[in-house]
Amino acid sequence: MNSLANINPAEHVESTGVVQRAQSLIPLLRSRHAETDSIAKVPSDIAEQLEAAGLFSMSLPRVYGGLQTSISTWKDAVTEIGRGDGGVAWAVTLINACNWMAAGLFPKSVTDEVFSKPNTRVSGVFSARGVKAHRVDGGIVVEKGMWFFNSGVYHAHWDLLGVPMFNEAGESIGPGIALVPMSDVKILNDWDTIGLRGSGSSNVSMENVFIPDERIVGLAASTEGRQQGAFQDQPLYHTAFAPLMVSILSFPVLGMGTQMLEEFLTSLPKRDIKLTPYTKQGEAVVTHVQVAQASGRIDAAKALMSKACSDMDAWALNPEY
């Protein structure tokens, strides 16, 4: 990581326009919300527009045709998508998180294979639940396993799935994350929820799949900054794993909260308060108090996440992990 000390912060260029392109898609996302809910995933033509706008490739290296934005830009763009459809925003932020992992944690031989085709997308589930696997020469074989809530999987070409790791003697040495092509994964089509349906977070399964060692990374090594991937000399991929993976889950919610408040204020002139003298809800003091409380909390959340993202961006420029 010594080469990071020579990075010029001015070279960490923002990808201009992606936030504005996300904002321009809000009317479309709102107009297609019923359809998105009915199919419980991002409609294919909308996924194509998200791709064309660069929203699936914000975390991809430029060498593979990605935008390689900062975390702050990633947040702002997903927040705008969240104003249009929270489920779609959830899929967008999770695909970017998994693209970031695939690009930033694995060796160059793997990243070249995964991103050899333009517009490649990666989804994932990092926790392993009931996965049965064993060590073989050159890797592991997953005999059987199921992974829950694989957000964005319907639009992915590769999947990151939590697996057990073994030493050469076949003894368990902790959890790992395996990168596998979607041709090895079965989508169970069981995402049937009340909300966030556009995330397409179906469960997935695998049986009798060989995974080579070079496509498996340690979860502990990744969280502690010991997993040296192909692009560790570039700030985006030197961002701390755990803070990033937690923070990206808030990005859609910031947009959803903003939209809820906007919708309430838009409909407010048409509202009364039943069983009271108020024919206009906006004239009641309690309405002003509640709007102030809600907007204050939303603004506070945005401020906290803006600082978190700018801190991550700043630390990523530092050779210290």
PDB file of N, CA, C and O in Angstrom, residues 111-151:
ATOM      1  N   THR A 111     -10.415 -10.283 -11.807  1.00  0.00           N
ATOM      2  CA  THR A 111     -11.164  -9.096 -12.244  1.00  0.00           C
ATOM      3  C   THR A 111     -11.187  -8.991 -13.764  1.00  0.00           C
ATOM      4  O   THR A 111     -12.204  -8.591 -14.348  1.00  0.00           O
ATOM      5  N   ASP A 112     -10.105  -9.367 -14.425  1.00  0.00           N
ATOM      6  CA  ASP A 112     -10.101  -9.355 -15.886  1.00  0.00           C
ATOM      7  C   ASP A 112     -11.125 -10.336 -16.444  1.00  0.00           C
ATOM      8  O   ASP A 112     -11.796 -10.053 -17.447  1.00  0.00           O
ATOM      9  N   GLU A 113     -11.252 -11.495 -15.799  1.00  0.00           N
ATOM     10  CA  GLU A 113     -12.231 -12.483 -16.246  1.00  0.00           C
ATOM     11  C   GLU A 113     -13.656 -11.986 -16.023  1.00  0.00           C
ATOM     12  O   GLU A 113     -14.508 -12.068 -16.912  1.00  0.00           O
ATOM     13  N   VAL A 114     -13.909 -11.447 -14.833  1.00  0.00           N
ATOM     14  CA  VAL A 114     -15.264 -11.033 -14.475  1.00  0.00           C
ATOM     15  C   VAL A 114     -15.736  -9.849 -15.314  1.00  0.00           C
ATOM     16  O   VAL A 114     -16.868  -9.822 -15.802  1.00  0.00           O
ATOM     17  N   PHE A 115     -14.860  -8.871 -15.497  1.00  0.00           N
ATOM     18  CA  PHE A 115     -15.271  -7.631 -16.164  1.00  0.00           C
ATOM     19  C   PHE A 115     -14.791  -7.550 -17.614  1.00  0.00           C
ATOM     20  O   PHE A 115     -14.672  -6.459 -18.172  1.00  0.00           O
ATOM     21  N   SER A 116     -14.551  -8.710 -18.228  1.00  0.00           N
ATOM     22  CA  SER A 116     -14.100  -8.730 -19.618  1.00  0.00           C
ATOM     23  C   SER A 116     -15.182  -8.244 -20.574  1.00  0.00           C
ATOM     24  O   SER A 116     -14.888  -7.726 -21.650  1.00  0.00           O
ATOM     25  N   LYS A 117     -16.447  -8.420 -20.179  1.00  0.00           N
ATOM     26  CA  LYS A 117     -17.558  -7.945 -20.995  1.00  0.00           C
ATOM     27  C   LYS A 117     -18.085  -6.637 -20.431  1.00  0.00           C
ATOM     28  O   LYS A 117     -18.165  -6.467 -19.213  1.00  0.00           O
ATOM     29  N   PRO A 118     -18.467  -5.695 -21.305  1.00  0.00           N
ATOM     30  CA  PRO A 118     -18.989  -4.418 -20.801  1.00  0.00           C
ATOM     31  C   PRO A 118     -20.289  -4.602 -20.037  1.00  0.00           C
ATOM     32  O   PRO A 118     -21.056  -5.527 -20.290  1.00  0.00           O
ATOM     33  N   ASN A 119     -20.519  -3.690 -19.093  1.00  0.00           N
ATOM     34  CA  ASN A 119     -21.761  -3.645 -18.309  1.00  0.00           C
ATOM     35  C   ASN A 119     -21.966  -4.888 -17.434  1.00  0.00           C
ATOM     36  O   ASN A 119     -23.097  -5.271 -17.150  1.00  0.00           O
ATOM     37  N   THR A 120     -20.862  -5.520 -17.019  1.00  0.00           N
ATOM     38  CA  THR A 120     -20.978  -6.655 -16.100  1.00  0.00           C
ATOM     39  C   THR A 120     -21.455  -6.168 -14.741  1.00  0.00           C
ATOM     40  O   THR A 120     -21.007  -5.143 -14.240  1.00  0.00           O
ATOM     41  N   ARG A 121     -22.372  -6.929 -14.137  1.00  0.00           N
ATOM     42  CA  ARG A 121     -22.899  -6.579 -12.817  1.00  0.00           C
ATOM     43  C   ARG A 121     -22.750  -7.766 -11.869  1.00  0.00           C
ATOM     44  O   ARG A 121     -22.921  -8.919 -12.270  1.00  0.00           O
ATOM     45  N   VAL A 122     -22.480  -7.449 -10.606  1.00  0.00           N
ATOM     46  CA  VAL A 122     -22.278  -8.461  -9.573  1.00  0.00           C
ATOM     47  C   VAL A 122     -23.260  -8.193  -8.438  1.00  0.00           C
ATOM     48  O   VAL A 122     -23.463  -7.042  -8.044  1.00  0.00           O
ATOM     49  N   SER A 123     -23.896  -9.245  -7.934  1.00  0.00           N
ATOM     50  CA  SER A 123     -24.727  -9.123  -6.735  1.00  0.00           C
ATOM     51  C   SER A 123     -24.136 -10.027  -5.661  1.00  0.00           C
ATOM     52  O   SER A 123     -23.091 -10.647  -5.883  1.00  0.00           O
ATOM     53  N   GLY A 124     -24.781 -10.124  -4.499  1.00  0.00           N
ATOM     54  CA  GLY A 124     -24.173 -10.979  -3.495  1.00  0.00           C
ATOM     55  C   GLY A 124     -24.897 -11.071  -2.167  1.00  0.00           C
ATOM     56  O   GLY A 124     -25.734 -10.235  -1.834  1.00  0.00           O
ATOM     57  N   VAL A 125     -24.558 -12.123  -1.442  1.00  0.00           N
ATOM     58  CA  VAL A 125     -24.990 -12.353  -0.058  1.00  0.00           C
ATOM     59  C   VAL A 125     -23.758 -12.847   0.680  1.00  0.00           C
ATOM     60  O   VAL A 125     -23.225 -13.919   0.367  1.00  0.00           O
ATOM     61  N   PHE A 126     -23.290 -12.099   1.655  1.00  0.00           N
ATOM     62  CA  PHE A 126     -21.999 -12.417   2.269  1.00  0.00           C
ATOM     63  C   PHE A 126     -22.085 -13.480   3.356  1.00  0.00           C
ATOM     64  O   PHE A 126     -21.090 -14.137   3.657  1.00  0.00           O
ATOM     65  N   SER A 127     -23.246 -13.645   3.963  1.00  0.00           N
ATOM     66  CA  SER A 127     -23.374 -14.623   5.054  1.00  0.00           C
ATOM     67  C   SER A 127     -23.730 -15.997   4.482  1.00  0.00           C
ATOM     68  O   SER A 127     -24.510 -16.114   3.537  1.00  0.00           O
ATOM     69  N   ALA A 128     -23.136 -17.024   5.063  1.00  0.00           N
ATOM     70  CA  ALA A 128     -23.409 -18.407   4.653  1.00  0.00           C
ATOM     71  C   ALA A 128     -24.329 -19.055   5.674  1.00  0.00           C
ATOM     72  O   ALA A 128     -24.022 -19.083   6.857  1.00  0.00           O
ATOM     73  N   ARG A 129     -25.463 -19.559   5.213  1.00  0.00           N
ATOM     74  CA  ARG A 129     -26.413 -20.202   6.127  1.00  0.00           C
ATOM     75  C   ARG A 129     -26.660 -21.639   5.641  1.00  0.00           C
ATOM     76  O   ARG A 129     -27.234 -21.846   4.575  1.00  0.00           O
ATOM     77  N   GLY A 130     -26.212 -22.591   6.400  1.00  0.00           N
ATOM     78  CA  GLY A 130     -26.453 -23.989   6.044  1.00  0.00           C
ATOM     79  C   GLY A 130     -25.733 -24.421   4.786  1.00  0.00           C
ATOM     80  O   GLY A 130     -26.233 -25.275   4.046  1.00  0.00           O
ATOM     81  N   VAL A 131     -24.567 -23.840   4.528  1.00  0.00           N
ATOM     82  CA  VAL A 131     -23.799 -24.210   3.333  1.00  0.00           C
ATOM     83  C   VAL A 131     -22.888 -25.385   3.667  1.00  0.00           C
ATOM     84  O   VAL A 131     -22.106 -25.328   4.611  1.00  0.00           O
ATOM     85  N   LYS A 132     -22.975 -26.437   2.875  1.00  0.00           N
ATOM     86  CA  LYS A 132     -22.130 -27.610   3.068  1.00  0.00           C
ATOM     87  C   LYS A 132     -21.097 -27.639   1.956  1.00  0.00           C
ATOM     88  O   LYS A 132     -21.438 -27.658   0.766  1.00  0.00           O
ATOM     89  N   ALA A 133     -19.805 -27.610   2.328  1.00  0.00           N
ATOM     90  CA  ALA A 133     -18.731 -27.583   1.345  1.00  0.00           C
ATOM     91  C   ALA A 133     -17.540 -28.370   1.867  1.00  0.00           C
ATOM     92  O   ALA A 133     -17.435 -28.648   3.068  1.00  0.00           O
ATOM     93  N   HIS A 134     -16.615 -28.716   0.976  1.00  0.00           N
ATOM     94  CA  HIS A 134     -15.400 -29.408   1.393  1.00  0.00           C
ATOM     95  C   HIS A 134     -14.243 -28.993   0.500  1.00  0.00           C
ATOM     96  O   HIS A 134     -14.422 -28.504  -0.615  1.00  0.00           O
ATOM     97  N   ARG A 135     -13.044 -29.199   1.040  1.00  0.00           N
ATOM     98  CA  ARG A 135     -11.821 -28.845   0.337  1.00  0.00           C
ATOM     99  C   ARG A 135     -11.487 -29.868  -0.738  1.00  0.00           C
ATOM    100  O   ARG A 135     -11.627 -31.076  -0.520  1.00  0.00           O
ATOM    101  N   VAL A 136     -11.059 -29.383  -1.911  1.00  0.00           N
ATOM    102  CA  VAL A 136     -10.519 -30.237  -2.966  1.00  0.00           C
ATOM    103  C   VAL A 136      -9.255 -29.560  -3.487  1.00  0.00           C
ATOM    104  O   VAL A 136      -8.949 -28.425  -3.121  1.00  0.00           O
ATOM    105  N   ASP A 137      -8.531 -30.231  -4.332  1.00  0.00           N
ATOM    106  CA  ASP A 137      -7.308 -29.662  -4.893  1.00  0.00           C
ATOM    107  C   ASP A 137      -7.640 -28.411  -5.708  1.00  0.00           C
ATOM    108  O   ASP A 137      -8.429 -28.459  -6.654  1.00  0.00           O
ATOM    109  N   GLY A 138      -7.056 -27.293  -5.307  1.00  0.00           N
ATOM    110  CA  GLY A 138      -7.243 -26.049  -6.059  1.00  0.00           C
ATOM    111  C   GLY A 138      -8.438 -25.225  -5.691  1.00  0.00           C
ATOM    112  O   GLY A 138      -8.684 -24.179  -6.305  1.00  0.00           O
ATOM    113  N   GLY A 139      -9.209 -25.662  -4.680  1.00  0.00           N
ATOM    114  CA  GLY A 139     -10.380 -24.875  -4.311  1.00  0.00           C
ATOM    115  C   GLY A 139     -11.315 -25.622  -3.383  1.00  0.00           C
ATOM    116  O   GLY A 139     -10.877 -26.436  -2.564  1.00  0.00           O
ATOM    117  N   ILE A 140     -12.608 -25.317  -3.499  1.00  0.00           N
ATOM    118  CA  ILE A 140     -13.626 -26.002  -2.700  1.00  0.00           C
ATOM    119  C   ILE A 140     -14.760 -26.458  -3.615  1.00  0.00           C
ATOM    120  O   ILE A 140     -14.918 -25.950  -4.731  1.00  0.00           O
ATOM    121  N   VAL A 141     -15.525 -27.403  -3.131  1.00  0.00           N
ATOM    122  CA  VAL A 141     -16.771 -27.793  -3.778  1.00  0.00           C
ATOM    123  C   VAL A 141     -17.909 -27.488  -2.820  1.00  0.00           C
ATOM    124  O   VAL A 141     -17.894 -27.952  -1.669  1.00  0.00           O
ATOM    125  N   VAL A 142     -18.847 -26.672  -3.266  1.00  0.00           N
ATOM    126  CA  VAL A 142     -20.060 -26.427  -2.495  1.00  0.00           C
ATOM    127  C   VAL A 142     -21.042 -27.540  -2.842  1.00  0.00           C
ATOM    128  O   VAL A 142     -21.558 -27.610  -3.962  1.00  0.00           O
ATOM    129  N   GLU A 143     -21.268 -28.429  -1.887  1.00  0.00           N
ATOM    130  CA  GLU A 143     -22.179 -29.551  -2.125  1.00  0.00           C
ATOM    131  C   GLU A 143     -23.625 -29.060  -2.200  1.00  0.00           C
ATOM    132  O   GLU A 143     -24.389 -29.478  -3.071  1.00  0.00           O
ATOM    133  N   LYS A 144     -23.949 -28.172  -1.269  1.00  0.00           N
ATOM    134  CA  LYS A 144     -25.317 -27.656  -1.240  1.00  0.00           C
ATOM    135  C   LYS A 144     -25.345 -26.400  -0.389  1.00  0.00           C
ATOM    136  O   LYS A 144     -24.635 -26.299   0.610  1.00  0.00           O
ATOM    137  N   GLY A 145     -26.150 -25.434  -0.782  1.00  0.00           N
ATOM    138  CA  GLY A 145     -26.267 -24.223   0.024  1.00  0.00           C
ATOM    139  C   GLY A 145     -27.393 -23.334  -0.451  1.00  0.00           C
ATOM    140  O   GLY A 145     -27.816 -23.404  -1.619  1.00  0.00           O
ATOM    141  N   MET A 146     -27.886 -22.523   0.484  1.00  0.00           N
ATOM    142  CA  MET A 146     -28.901 -21.530   0.155  1.00  0.00           C
ATOM    143  C   MET A 146     -28.484 -20.209   0.790  1.00  0.00           C
ATOM    144  O   MET A 146     -27.967 -20.170   1.901  1.00  0.00           O
ATOM    145  N   TRP A 147     -28.724 -19.124   0.056  1.00  0.00           N
ATOM    146  CA  TRP A 147     -28.379 -17.786   0.521  1.00  0.00           C
ATOM    147  C   TRP A 147     -29.601 -16.901   0.419  1.00  0.00           C
ATOM    148  O   TRP A 147     -30.291 -16.891  -0.616  1.00  0.00           O
ATOM    149  N   PHE A 148     -29.877 -16.150   1.500  1.00  0.00           N
ATOM    150  CA  PHE A 148     -31.123 -15.386   1.596  1.00  0.00           C
ATOM    151  C   PHE A 148     -30.936 -13.937   1.147  1.00  0.00           C
ATOM    152  O   PHE A 148     -29.916 -13.315   1.413  1.00  0.00           O
ATOM    153  N   PHE A 149     -31.963 -13.404   0.486  1.00  0.00           N
ATOM    154  CA  PHE A 149     -32.084 -11.967   0.172  1.00  0.00           C
ATOM    155  C   PHE A 149     -30.946 -11.466  -0.720  1.00  0.00           C
ATOM    156  O   PHE A 149     -30.195 -10.571  -0.353  1.00  0.00           O
ATOM    157  N   ASN A 150     -30.855 -12.049  -1.914  1.00  0.00           N
ATOM    158  CA  ASN A 150     -29.802 -11.718  -2.866  1.00  0.00           C
ATOM    159  C   ASN A 150     -30.260 -10.532  -3.731  1.00  0.00           C
ATOM    160  O   ASN A 150     -30.662 -10.693  -4.887  1.00  0.00           O
ATOM    161  N   SER A 151     -30.179  -9.334  -3.167  1.00  0.00           N
ATOM    162  CA  SER A 151     -30.697  -8.131  -3.823  1.00  0.00           C
ATOM    163  C   SER A 151     -30.005  -7.886  -5.169  1.00  0.00           C
ATOM    164  O   SER A 151     -28.789  -7.983  -5.280  1.00  0.00           O
TER     165      SER A 151
END
